[in-house]
mmCIF file of N, CA and C in Angstrom:
data_model
loop_
_atom_site.group_PDB
_atom_site.id
_atom_site.type_symbol
_atom_site.label_atom_id
_atom_site.label_comp_id
_atom_site.label_asym_id
_atom_site.label_seq_id
_atom_site.Cartn_x
_atom_site.Cartn_y
_atom_site.Cartn_z
ATOM 1 N N GLN A 1 -16.149 5.815 -11.464
ATOM 2 C CA GLN A 1 -14.594 5.785 -11.867
ATOM 3 C C GLN A 1 -13.953 4.197 -11.304
ATOM 4 N N VAL A 2 -13.277 4.063 -12.352
ATOM 5 C CA VAL A 2 -12.594 1.876 -12.374
ATOM 6 C C VAL A 2 -11.602 2.531 -11.584
ATOM 7 N N GLN A 3 -11.375 1.616 -10.014
ATOM 8 C CA GLN A 3 -10.283 1.199 -9.195
ATOM 9 C C GLN A 3 -10.051 -0.452 -9.147
ATOM 10 N N LEU A 4 -8.840 -0.878 -9.360
ATOM 11 C CA LEU A 4 -8.256 -1.576 -9.495
ATOM 12 C C LEU A 4 -7.533 -1.933 -8.174
ATOM 13 N N VAL A 5 -7.728 -3.066 -6.610
ATOM 14 C CA VAL A 5 -7.067 -2.639 -6.098
ATOM 15 C C VAL A 5 -6.522 -4.133 -5.787
ATOM 16 N N GLU A 6 -4.804 -3.975 -5.298
ATOM 17 C CA GLU A 6 -4.061 -5.755 -5.343
ATOM 18 C C GLU A 6 -4.157 -6.111 -4.104
ATOM 19 N N SER A 7 -3.927 -7.159 -3.005
ATOM 20 C CA SER A 7 -3.704 -6.889 -1.662
ATOM 21 C C SER A 7 -3.532 -8.641 -1.800
ATOM 22 N N GLY A 8 -2.830 -8.985 -0.327
ATOM 23 C CA GLY A 8 -2.085 -10.504 -0.702
ATOM 24 C C GLY A 8 -0.640 -10.138 -0.474
ATOM 25 N N GLY A 9 -0.264 -9.552 -1.245
ATOM 26 C CA GLY A 9 1.321 -9.550 -0.294
ATOM 27 C C GLY A 9 1.623 -9.468 0.852
ATOM 28 N N GLY A 10 3.333 -9.608 0.694
ATOM 29 C CA GLY A 10 4.167 -9.639 2.136
ATOM 30 C C GLY A 10 5.280 -10.750 1.901
ATOM 31 N N THR A 11 5.795 -10.535 3.113
ATOM 32 C CA THR A 11 6.995 -11.777 2.824
ATOM 33 C C THR A 11 6.975 -12.763 3.556
ATOM 34 N N VAL A 12 7.912 -13.675 1.963
ATOM 35 C CA VAL A 12 7.718 -14.813 2.646
ATOM 36 C C VAL A 12 9.180 -15.397 1.885
ATOM 37 N N GLN A 13 9.168 -16.528 2.761
ATOM 38 C CA GLN A 13 10.271 -17.728 2.824
ATOM 39 C C GLN A 13 10.606 -18.065 1.219
ATOM 40 N N ALA A 14 11.276 -18.491 0.042
ATOM 41 C CA ALA A 14 11.818 -18.875 -0.407
ATOM 42 C C ALA A 14 11.202 -20.593 -0.569
ATOM 43 N N GLY A 15 10.339 -20.712 -2.040
ATOM 44 C CA GLY A 15 10.177 -22.194 -1.608
ATOM 45 C C GLY A 15 8.719 -22.330 -1.084
ATOM 46 N N LYS A 16 8.058 -20.556 -0.518
ATOM 47 C CA LYS A 16 6.789 -20.945 0.448
ATOM 48 C C LYS A 16 5.518 -20.252 -1.159
ATOM 49 N N SER A 17 4.525 -20.233 -0.233
ATOM 50 C CA SER A 17 3.598 -19.506 -1.815
ATOM 51 C C SER A 17 2.632 -18.536 -1.184
ATOM 52 N N LEU A 18 2.285 -17.540 -2.380
ATOM 53 C CA LEU A 18 1.202 -16.305 -2.320
ATOM 54 C C LEU A 18 0.143 -16.705 -2.485
ATOM 55 N N ARG A 19 -0.821 -15.960 -2.314
ATOM 56 C CA ARG A 19 -1.918 -15.939 -3.539
ATOM 57 C C ARG A 19 -2.450 -14.351 -3.379
ATOM 58 N N LEU A 20 -2.081 -13.636 -4.235
ATOM 59 C CA LEU A 20 -3.201 -12.242 -4.498
ATOM 60 C C LEU A 20 -3.752 -12.122 -5.621
ATOM 61 N N SER A 21 -4.781 -11.039 -4.936
ATOM 62 C CA SER A 21 -6.223 -10.894 -5.540
ATOM 63 C C SER A 21 -5.815 -9.513 -6.002
ATOM 64 N N CYS A 22 -6.931 -8.800 -7.208
ATOM 65 C CA CYS A 22 -7.411 -8.371 -7.492
ATOM 66 C C CYS A 22 -8.803 -7.341 -7.836
ATOM 67 N N ALA A 23 -9.081 -6.755 -6.625
ATOM 68 C CA ALA A 23 -10.499 -6.152 -6.360
ATOM 69 C C ALA A 23 -10.887 -5.466 -7.585
ATOM 70 N N ALA A 24 -11.899 -5.484 -8.660
ATOM 71 C CA ALA A 24 -12.251 -4.141 -9.661
ATOM 72 C C ALA A 24 -13.222 -3.391 -8.680
ATOM 73 N N SER A 25 -13.759 -2.045 -8.599
ATOM 74 C CA SER A 25 -14.905 -1.199 -8.709
ATOM 75 C C SER A 25 -14.464 -0.304 -9.992
ATOM 76 N N GLY A 26 -16.216 0.460 -10.373
ATOM 77 C CA GLY A 26 -16.392 0.986 -11.002
ATOM 78 C C GLY A 26 -16.392 -0.022 -12.500
ATOM 79 N N ARG A 27 -16.362 -1.125 -12.296
ATOM 80 C CA ARG A 27 -16.394 -2.329 -14.002
ATOM 81 C C ARG A 27 -16.520 -3.454 -13.240
ATOM 82 N N THR A 28 -17.149 -4.252 -14.459
ATOM 83 C CA THR A 28 -16.556 -5.652 -14.137
ATOM 84 C C THR A 28 -15.528 -5.786 -14.881
ATOM 85 N N VAL A 29 -14.773 -7.666 -14.047
ATOM 86 C CA VAL A 29 -13.597 -8.048 -14.703
ATOM 87 C C VAL A 29 -14.578 -9.117 -15.386
ATOM 88 N N ARG A 30 -15.460 -8.907 -15.530
ATOM 89 C CA ARG A 30 -16.319 -10.722 -16.559
ATOM 90 C C ARG A 30 -16.047 -10.251 -17.897
ATOM 91 N N ARG A 31 -15.377 -10.723 -18.534
ATOM 92 C CA ARG A 31 -15.192 -10.928 -20.036
ATOM 93 C C ARG A 31 -14.548 -9.724 -20.425
ATOM 94 N N VAL A 32 -13.125 -9.316 -19.507
ATOM 95 C CA VAL A 32 -12.361 -8.044 -19.567
ATOM 96 C C VAL A 32 -11.008 -8.871 -19.815
ATOM 97 N N ALA A 33 -10.400 -8.609 -20.371
ATOM 98 C CA ALA A 33 -8.905 -9.211 -20.633
ATOM 99 C C ALA A 33 -8.419 -8.493 -18.977
ATOM 100 N N MET A 34 -7.357 -8.903 -18.406
ATOM 101 C CA MET A 34 -6.610 -8.695 -17.280
ATOM 102 C C MET A 34 -5.248 -9.304 -16.721
ATOM 103 N N ALA A 35 -4.618 -8.807 -16.612
ATOM 104 C CA ALA A 35 -3.476 -9.144 -16.460
ATOM 105 C C ALA A 35 -2.521 -8.480 -14.981
ATOM 106 N N TRP A 36 -1.330 -9.528 -15.315
ATOM 107 C CA TRP A 36 -0.849 -9.260 -13.677
ATOM 108 C C TRP A 36 0.808 -8.852 -14.445
ATOM 109 N N PHE A 37 1.565 -7.732 -13.640
ATOM 110 C CA PHE A 37 2.974 -6.781 -13.821
ATOM 111 C C PHE A 37 3.326 -6.862 -12.669
ATOM 112 N N ARG A 38 4.838 -7.015 -12.644
ATOM 113 C CA ARG A 38 5.618 -6.620 -11.596
ATOM 114 C C ARG A 38 6.863 -6.098 -11.838
ATOM 115 N N GLU A 39 7.592 -4.997 -11.204
ATOM 116 C CA GLU A 39 8.263 -4.285 -11.096
ATOM 117 C C GLU A 39 9.024 -4.337 -9.636
ATOM 118 N N ALA A 40 10.566 -5.045 -10.559
ATOM 119 C CA ALA A 40 11.310 -5.475 -9.004
ATOM 120 C C ALA A 40 12.585 -3.818 -8.838
ATOM 121 N N PRO A 41 12.937 -3.850 -7.797
ATOM 122 C CA PRO A 41 13.188 -2.693 -8.063
ATOM 123 C C PRO A 41 14.566 -2.753 -8.856
ATOM 124 N N GLY A 42 15.145 -1.138 -9.241
ATOM 125 C CA GLY A 42 16.057 -1.054 -10.356
ATOM 126 C C GLY A 42 15.754 -1.219 -11.161
ATOM 127 N N LYS A 43 14.525 -2.214 -11.999
ATOM 128 C CA LYS A 43 14.144 -2.532 -13.209
ATOM 129 C C LYS A 43 12.221 -2.147 -13.255
ATOM 130 N N GLU A 44 12.543 -2.437 -14.939
ATOM 131 C CA GLU A 44 11.598 -1.495 -15.612
ATOM 132 C C GLU A 44 10.356 -2.875 -15.429
ATOM 133 N N ARG A 45 9.198 -2.546 -15.746
ATOM 134 C CA ARG A 45 7.722 -3.274 -14.599
ATOM 135 C C ARG A 45 8.005 -4.757 -16.045
ATOM 136 N N GLU A 46 7.598 -5.350 -15.433
ATOM 137 C CA GLU A 46 7.530 -6.500 -16.835
ATOM 138 C C GLU A 46 6.524 -7.432 -16.708
ATOM 139 N N PHE A 47 5.890 -7.659 -17.577
ATOM 140 C CA PHE A 47 4.491 -8.919 -17.745
ATOM 141 C C PHE A 47 4.704 -10.463 -16.788
ATOM 142 N N VAL A 48 4.042 -10.279 -16.360
ATOM 143 C CA VAL A 48 3.982 -11.644 -15.452
ATOM 144 C C VAL A 48 2.983 -12.813 -15.878
ATOM 145 N N ALA A 49 1.379 -12.799 -16.246
ATOM 146 C CA ALA A 49 0.621 -13.387 -16.670
ATOM 147 C C ALA A 49 -0.900 -12.585 -17.099
ATOM 148 N N ALA A 50 -1.664 -12.809 -17.911
ATOM 149 C CA ALA A 50 -2.502 -12.046 -18.394
ATOM 150 C C ALA A 50 -4.115 -13.442 -18.601
ATOM 151 N N ILE A 51 -5.360 -13.026 -18.655
ATOM 152 C CA ILE A 51 -6.015 -14.363 -18.843
ATOM 153 C C ILE A 51 -7.349 -13.254 -20.145
ATOM 154 N N SER A 52 -7.778 -14.200 -20.778
ATOM 155 C CA SER A 52 -7.907 -13.127 -22.050
ATOM 156 C C SER A 52 -9.769 -13.349 -21.906
ATOM 157 N N TRP A 53 -10.344 -12.017 -22.026
ATOM 158 C CA TRP A 53 -11.658 -11.628 -21.733
ATOM 159 C C TRP A 53 -12.509 -12.664 -21.373
ATOM 160 N N ASN A 54 -12.547 -14.047 -22.247
ATOM 161 C CA ASN A 54 -13.347 -14.559 -22.316
ATOM 162 C C ASN A 54 -12.919 -16.536 -21.645
ATOM 163 N N ASP A 55 -12.320 -15.907 -20.955
ATOM 164 C CA ASP A 55 -11.069 -16.802 -20.134
ATOM 165 C C ASP A 55 -10.485 -18.376 -20.837
ATOM 166 N N PHE A 56 -10.687 -18.507 -22.300
ATOM 167 C CA PHE A 56 -10.221 -19.330 -23.354
ATOM 168 C C PHE A 56 -8.958 -19.858 -22.390
ATOM 169 N N ASN A 57 -7.695 -18.626 -22.340
ATOM 170 C CA ASN A 57 -6.815 -18.784 -22.350
ATOM 171 C C ASN A 57 -5.925 -17.584 -21.562
ATOM 172 N N THR A 58 -4.786 -18.184 -21.135
ATOM 173 C CA THR A 58 -3.963 -17.859 -20.039
ATOM 174 C C THR A 58 -2.687 -17.783 -19.810
ATOM 175 N N TYR A 59 -2.221 -16.555 -20.094
ATOM 176 C CA TYR A 59 -0.167 -16.463 -21.084
ATOM 177 C C TYR A 59 0.526 -16.219 -19.469
ATOM 178 N N TYR A 60 1.406 -16.542 -19.495
ATOM 179 C CA TYR A 60 2.492 -16.661 -18.270
ATOM 180 C C TYR A 60 4.164 -15.616 -18.887
ATOM 181 N N ALA A 61 4.990 -15.249 -18.132
ATOM 182 C CA ALA A 61 6.353 -14.844 -18.757
ATOM 183 C C ALA A 61 6.774 -16.213 -18.263
ATOM 184 N N ASP A 62 7.914 -16.969 -19.604
ATOM 185 C CA ASP A 62 8.379 -17.854 -19.176
ATOM 186 C C ASP A 62 8.990 -18.069 -17.962
ATOM 187 N N SER A 63 9.620 -17.228 -16.781
ATOM 188 C CA SER A 63 9.998 -17.108 -15.546
ATOM 189 C C SER A 63 9.187 -17.588 -14.574
ATOM 190 N N VAL A 64 7.779 -17.169 -14.855
ATOM 191 C CA VAL A 64 7.083 -17.897 -14.139
ATOM 192 C C VAL A 64 6.095 -18.966 -14.456
ATOM 193 N N LYS A 65 6.121 -19.464 -15.256
ATOM 194 C CA LYS A 65 5.101 -20.502 -16.212
ATOM 195 C C LYS A 65 5.408 -22.170 -15.004
ATOM 196 N N GLY A 66 4.384 -22.586 -14.862
ATOM 197 C CA GLY A 66 4.258 -23.706 -13.769
ATOM 198 C C GLY A 66 4.518 -23.521 -12.855
ATOM 199 N N ARG A 67 4.760 -22.041 -12.092
ATOM 200 C CA ARG A 67 4.684 -22.011 -10.336
ATOM 201 C C ARG A 67 3.469 -20.844 -9.982
ATOM 202 N N PHE A 68 2.876 -20.207 -11.879
ATOM 203 C CA PHE A 68 1.694 -18.891 -11.108
ATOM 204 C C PHE A 68 0.387 -18.934 -12.278
ATOM 205 N N THR A 69 0.042 -18.979 -11.490
ATOM 206 C CA THR A 69 -1.799 -19.315 -11.747
ATOM 207 C C THR A 69 -2.638 -18.525 -11.755
ATOM 208 N N MET A 70 -2.668 -17.901 -12.730
ATOM 209 C CA MET A 70 -3.932 -16.735 -12.928
ATOM 210 C C MET A 70 -5.202 -17.496 -13.229
ATOM 211 N N SER A 71 -6.351 -17.041 -12.039
ATOM 212 C CA SER A 71 -7.830 -17.055 -12.739
ATOM 213 C C SER A 71 -8.837 -15.700 -12.006
ATOM 214 N N ARG A 72 -9.762 -16.288 -12.359
ATOM 215 C CA ARG A 72 -11.012 -15.345 -12.325
ATOM 216 C C ARG A 72 -11.977 -15.141 -11.138
ATOM 217 N N ASP A 73 -12.541 -14.923 -10.814
ATOM 218 C CA ASP A 73 -14.051 -15.093 -9.633
ATOM 219 C C ASP A 73 -15.029 -13.983 -10.348
ATOM 220 N N ASN A 74 -15.492 -14.058 -10.966
ATOM 221 C CA ASN A 74 -16.627 -13.543 -11.601
ATOM 222 C C ASN A 74 -17.539 -12.834 -10.125
ATOM 223 N N ALA A 75 -18.166 -14.055 -9.711
ATOM 224 C CA ALA A 75 -18.888 -13.606 -8.586
ATOM 225 C C ALA A 75 -18.458 -12.509 -7.341
ATOM 226 N N LYS A 76 -16.577 -12.624 -7.558
ATOM 227 C CA LYS A 76 -16.392 -11.760 -6.190
ATOM 228 C C LYS A 76 -15.633 -10.302 -6.960
ATOM 229 N N ASN A 77 -15.858 -10.737 -8.236
ATOM 230 C CA ASN A 77 -15.376 -9.677 -9.465
ATOM 231 C C ASN A 77 -13.721 -9.280 -8.967
ATOM 232 N N THR A 78 -12.792 -10.359 -9.359
ATOM 233 C CA THR A 78 -11.620 -10.431 -8.755
ATOM 234 C C THR A 78 -10.979 -11.452 -9.750
ATOM 235 N N VAL A 79 -9.418 -11.006 -10.103
ATOM 236 C CA VAL A 79 -8.667 -11.970 -10.573
ATOM 237 C C VAL A 79 -7.355 -12.338 -9.339
ATOM 238 N N ASP A 80 -6.792 -13.226 -9.291
ATOM 239 C CA ASP A 80 -5.742 -14.083 -8.356
ATOM 240 C C ASP A 80 -4.407 -14.297 -8.876
ATOM 241 N N LEU A 81 -4.276 -14.615 -8.540
ATOM 242 C CA LEU A 81 -2.290 -15.390 -9.078
ATOM 243 C C LEU A 81 -1.511 -15.553 -7.763
ATOM 244 N N GLN A 82 -1.856 -17.328 -8.147
ATOM 245 C CA GLN A 82 -1.452 -18.018 -6.935
ATOM 246 C C GLN A 82 -0.154 -17.985 -7.824
ATOM 247 N N MET A 83 0.714 -18.143 -6.619
ATOM 248 C CA MET A 83 1.965 -18.160 -6.661
ATOM 249 C C MET A 83 3.192 -18.808 -5.874
ATOM 250 N N VAL A 84 3.123 -19.890 -6.244
ATOM 251 C CA VAL A 84 4.196 -20.949 -5.427
ATOM 252 C C VAL A 84 5.016 -21.314 -6.350
ATOM 253 N N SER A 85 6.210 -22.055 -4.887
ATOM 254 C CA SER A 85 7.732 -22.258 -5.423
ATOM 255 C C SER A 85 7.929 -20.956 -5.407
ATOM 256 N N LEU A 86 8.297 -20.040 -4.752
ATOM 257 C CA LEU A 86 8.328 -18.599 -4.621
ATOM 258 C C LEU A 86 10.199 -18.370 -4.636
ATOM 259 N N LYS A 87 10.458 -17.739 -5.536
ATOM 260 C CA LYS A 87 12.353 -17.288 -5.671
ATOM 261 C C LYS A 87 12.678 -15.832 -4.996
ATOM 262 N N ALA A 88 14.001 -15.560 -4.652
ATOM 263 C CA ALA A 88 14.077 -14.437 -4.470
ATOM 264 C C ALA A 88 13.853 -13.226 -5.912
ATOM 265 N N GLY A 89 14.047 -13.907 -6.586
ATOM 266 C CA GLY A 89 13.932 -13.396 -7.697
ATOM 267 C C GLY A 89 12.357 -12.954 -8.450
ATOM 268 N N ASP A 90 11.755 -13.596 -7.488
ATOM 269 C CA ASP A 90 10.252 -12.755 -7.393
ATOM 270 C C ASP A 90 10.091 -11.639 -6.841
ATOM 271 N N THR A 91 10.824 -11.661 -6.086
ATOM 272 C CA THR A 91 10.678 -9.970 -4.966
ATOM 273 C C THR A 91 10.643 -9.043 -6.347
ATOM 274 N N ALA A 92 9.024 -8.030 -5.957
ATOM 275 C CA ALA A 92 8.718 -7.046 -6.782
ATOM 276 C C ALA A 92 7.124 -6.084 -6.308
ATOM 277 N N VAL A 93 7.318 -5.248 -6.266
ATOM 278 C CA VAL A 93 5.972 -4.560 -6.229
ATOM 279 C C VAL A 93 4.933 -4.843 -8.156
ATOM 280 N N TYR A 94 3.664 -6.381 -7.179
ATOM 281 C CA TYR A 94 2.809 -6.488 -7.926
ATOM 282 C C TYR A 94 1.344 -5.986 -8.729
ATOM 283 N N TYR A 95 1.170 -5.445 -9.944
ATOM 284 C CA TYR A 95 0.346 -4.611 -10.094
ATOM 285 C C TYR A 95 -0.673 -6.035 -11.139
ATOM 286 N N CYS A 96 -1.816 -4.740 -10.596
ATOM 287 C CA CYS A 96 -3.019 -5.544 -11.089
ATOM 288 C C CYS A 96 -3.310 -4.358 -12.595
ATOM 289 N N ALA A 97 -3.821 -4.815 -13.699
ATOM 290 C CA ALA A 97 -4.494 -4.663 -14.987
ATOM 291 C C ALA A 97 -5.571 -4.589 -15.488
ATOM 292 N N SER A 98 -6.189 -4.121 -16.237
ATOM 293 C CA SER A 98 -7.633 -4.716 -17.482
ATOM 294 C C SER A 98 -6.902 -3.727 -18.488
ATOM 295 N N TYR A 99 -7.600 -4.294 -19.601
ATOM 296 C CA TYR A 99 -7.843 -3.754 -21.276
ATOM 297 C C TYR A 99 -8.428 -3.665 -21.458
ATOM 298 N N THR A 100 -8.600 -2.453 -22.641
ATOM 299 C CA THR A 100 -9.529 -1.761 -23.293
ATOM 300 C C THR A 100 -10.238 -2.599 -24.397
ATOM 301 N N THR A 101 -11.387 -2.884 -24.897
ATOM 302 C CA THR A 101 -11.980 -4.181 -25.644
ATOM 303 C C THR A 101 -11.295 -4.611 -26.957
ATOM 304 N N ASP A 102 -10.087 -3.516 -26.914
ATOM 305 C CA ASP A 102 -9.351 -4.124 -28.544
ATOM 306 C C ASP A 102 -8.589 -5.972 -28.031
ATOM 307 N N SER A 103 -8.045 -5.680 -27.008
ATOM 308 C CA SER A 103 -7.532 -7.230 -26.520
ATOM 309 C C SER A 103 -8.429 -8.199 -27.059
ATOM 310 N N ARG A 104 -9.504 -8.161 -27.137
ATOM 311 C CA ARG A 104 -10.903 -9.368 -27.594
ATOM 312 C C ARG A 104 -9.786 -10.133 -29.001
ATOM 313 N N PHE A 105 -9.039 -9.405 -29.378
ATOM 314 C CA PHE A 105 -8.926 -9.273 -30.524
ATOM 315 C C PHE A 105 -7.276 -10.123 -30.435
ATOM 316 N N TYR A 106 -6.946 -10.113 -28.976
ATOM 317 C CA TYR A 106 -5.393 -10.800 -29.250
ATOM 318 C C TYR A 106 -5.665 -12.136 -29.228
ATOM 319 N N THR A 107 -4.079 -11.996 -29.972
ATOM 320 C CA THR A 107 -4.517 -13.639 -30.000
ATOM 321 C C THR A 107 -2.807 -14.227 -30.153
ATOM 322 N N ALA A 108 -1.971 -13.410 -29.304
ATOM 323 C CA ALA A 108 -0.802 -13.837 -28.789
ATOM 324 C C ALA A 108 -0.406 -13.070 -27.512
ATOM 325 N N LYS A 109 0.517 -13.541 -26.266
ATOM 326 C CA LYS A 109 0.855 -13.257 -25.738
ATOM 327 C C LYS A 109 1.499 -12.148 -25.835
ATOM 328 N N SER A 110 2.562 -11.780 -26.344
ATOM 329 C CA SER A 110 3.183 -10.415 -26.598
ATOM 330 C C SER A 110 2.441 -9.144 -26.554
ATOM 331 N N GLN A 111 1.081 -9.664 -27.351
ATOM 332 C CA GLN A 111 0.261 -8.454 -27.464
ATOM 333 C C GLN A 111 -0.512 -7.959 -26.214
ATOM 334 N N TYR A 112 -0.295 -8.686 -24.771
ATOM 335 C CA TYR A 112 -0.961 -8.373 -23.624
ATOM 336 C C TYR A 112 0.324 -7.220 -22.681
ATOM 337 N N TYR A 113 1.656 -7.471 -23.564
ATOM 338 C CA TYR A 113 2.495 -6.226 -23.073
ATOM 339 C C TYR A 113 1.891 -4.938 -23.235
ATOM 340 N N ASN A 114 0.822 -4.711 -24.126
ATOM 341 C CA ASN A 114 0.313 -3.258 -24.367
ATOM 342 C C ASN A 114 -0.926 -3.486 -24.023
ATOM 343 N N GLY A 115 -2.000 -1.996 -24.266
ATOM 344 C CA GLY A 115 -3.017 -1.976 -24.232
ATOM 345 C C GLY A 115 -3.799 -1.902 -23.023
ATOM 346 N N MET A 116 -3.132 -1.623 -21.894
ATOM 347 C CA MET A 116 -3.866 -1.749 -20.286
ATOM 348 C C MET A 116 -4.861 -0.226 -20.119
ATOM 349 N N ASP A 117 -5.904 -0.598 -19.954
ATOM 350 C CA ASP A 117 -6.222 1.462 -19.746
ATOM 351 C C ASP A 117 -6.126 1.169 -17.882
ATOM 352 N N PHE A 118 -6.653 0.295 -16.789
ATOM 353 C CA PHE A 118 -6.617 0.784 -15.457
ATOM 354 C C PHE A 118 -5.345 0.126 -14.706
ATOM 355 N N TRP A 119 -4.774 0.882 -14.085
ATOM 356 C CA TRP A 119 -3.919 -0.070 -13.171
ATOM 357 C C TRP A 119 -4.359 0.357 -11.625
ATOM 358 N N GLY A 120 -3.911 -0.934 -11.064
ATOM 359 C CA GLY A 120 -4.147 -0.823 -9.634
ATOM 360 C C GLY A 120 -2.212 0.061 -8.893
ATOM 361 N N LYS A 121 -2.592 0.042 -7.519
ATOM 362 C CA LYS A 121 -1.463 0.497 -7.114
ATOM 363 C C LYS A 121 -0.067 0.196 -6.713
ATOM 364 N N GLY A 122 -0.891 -1.397 -6.727
ATOM 365 C CA GLY A 122 0.656 -2.645 -6.578
ATOM 366 C C GLY A 122 0.674 -3.202 -5.204
ATOM 367 N N THR A 123 0.915 -4.196 -4.380
ATOM 368 C CA THR A 123 1.287 -5.340 -3.571
ATOM 369 C C THR A 123 2.657 -5.408 -3.630
ATOM 370 N N LEU A 124 3.174 -5.102 -2.676
ATOM 371 C CA LEU A 124 4.560 -5.872 -2.364
ATOM 372 C C LEU A 124 5.154 -7.348 -2.192
ATOM 373 N N VAL A 125 5.831 -7.767 -2.723
ATOM 374 C CA VAL A 125 6.127 -9.203 -2.456
ATOM 375 C C VAL A 125 7.369 -9.287 -2.394
ATOM 376 N N THR A 126 7.873 -9.632 -0.961
ATOM 377 C CA THR A 126 9.317 -9.978 -0.350
ATOM 378 C C THR A 126 9.709 -11.221 -0.736
ATOM 379 N N VAL A 127 10.403 -12.126 -1.226
ATOM 380 C CA VAL A 127 11.040 -13.184 -0.926
ATOM 381 C C VAL A 127 12.574 -13.656 -0.636
ATOM 382 N N SER A 128 12.660 -13.941 0.704
ATOM 383 C CA SER A 128 14.000 -14.054 1.389
ATOM 384 C C SER A 128 14.621 -15.715 1.415
ATOM 385 N N SER A 129 15.647 -15.503 0.880
ATOM 386 C CA SER A 129 16.088 -16.984 0.667
ATOM 387 C C SER A 129 16.736 -17.065 1.558
#
């Protein structure tokens, strides 16, 4: 059974940093496209970042580009999201997701908005202004 477990959430002041981690069990994250999404109170879940199956490409939502960095650690079987210069608008529950093998043919950011096969339960990030 595949499980994705997020960690690293918490409450920080605006301008500070946090690092989220997503640990996978039941499957390897190696050579699998992975992504982070977030869901703010009263809003729909939105795409944050994705990393292609071969690590050649990373994609970011315009709202986090230049502040968030997604990476993969094959040895730990995790994907991480380094977040700096956090803003109150980044407050949300952050979810990790993996993709089906169809994602190997993705060539555009918008394709990562769909095609997820497994989700974590999320970790809450609260940014106080």
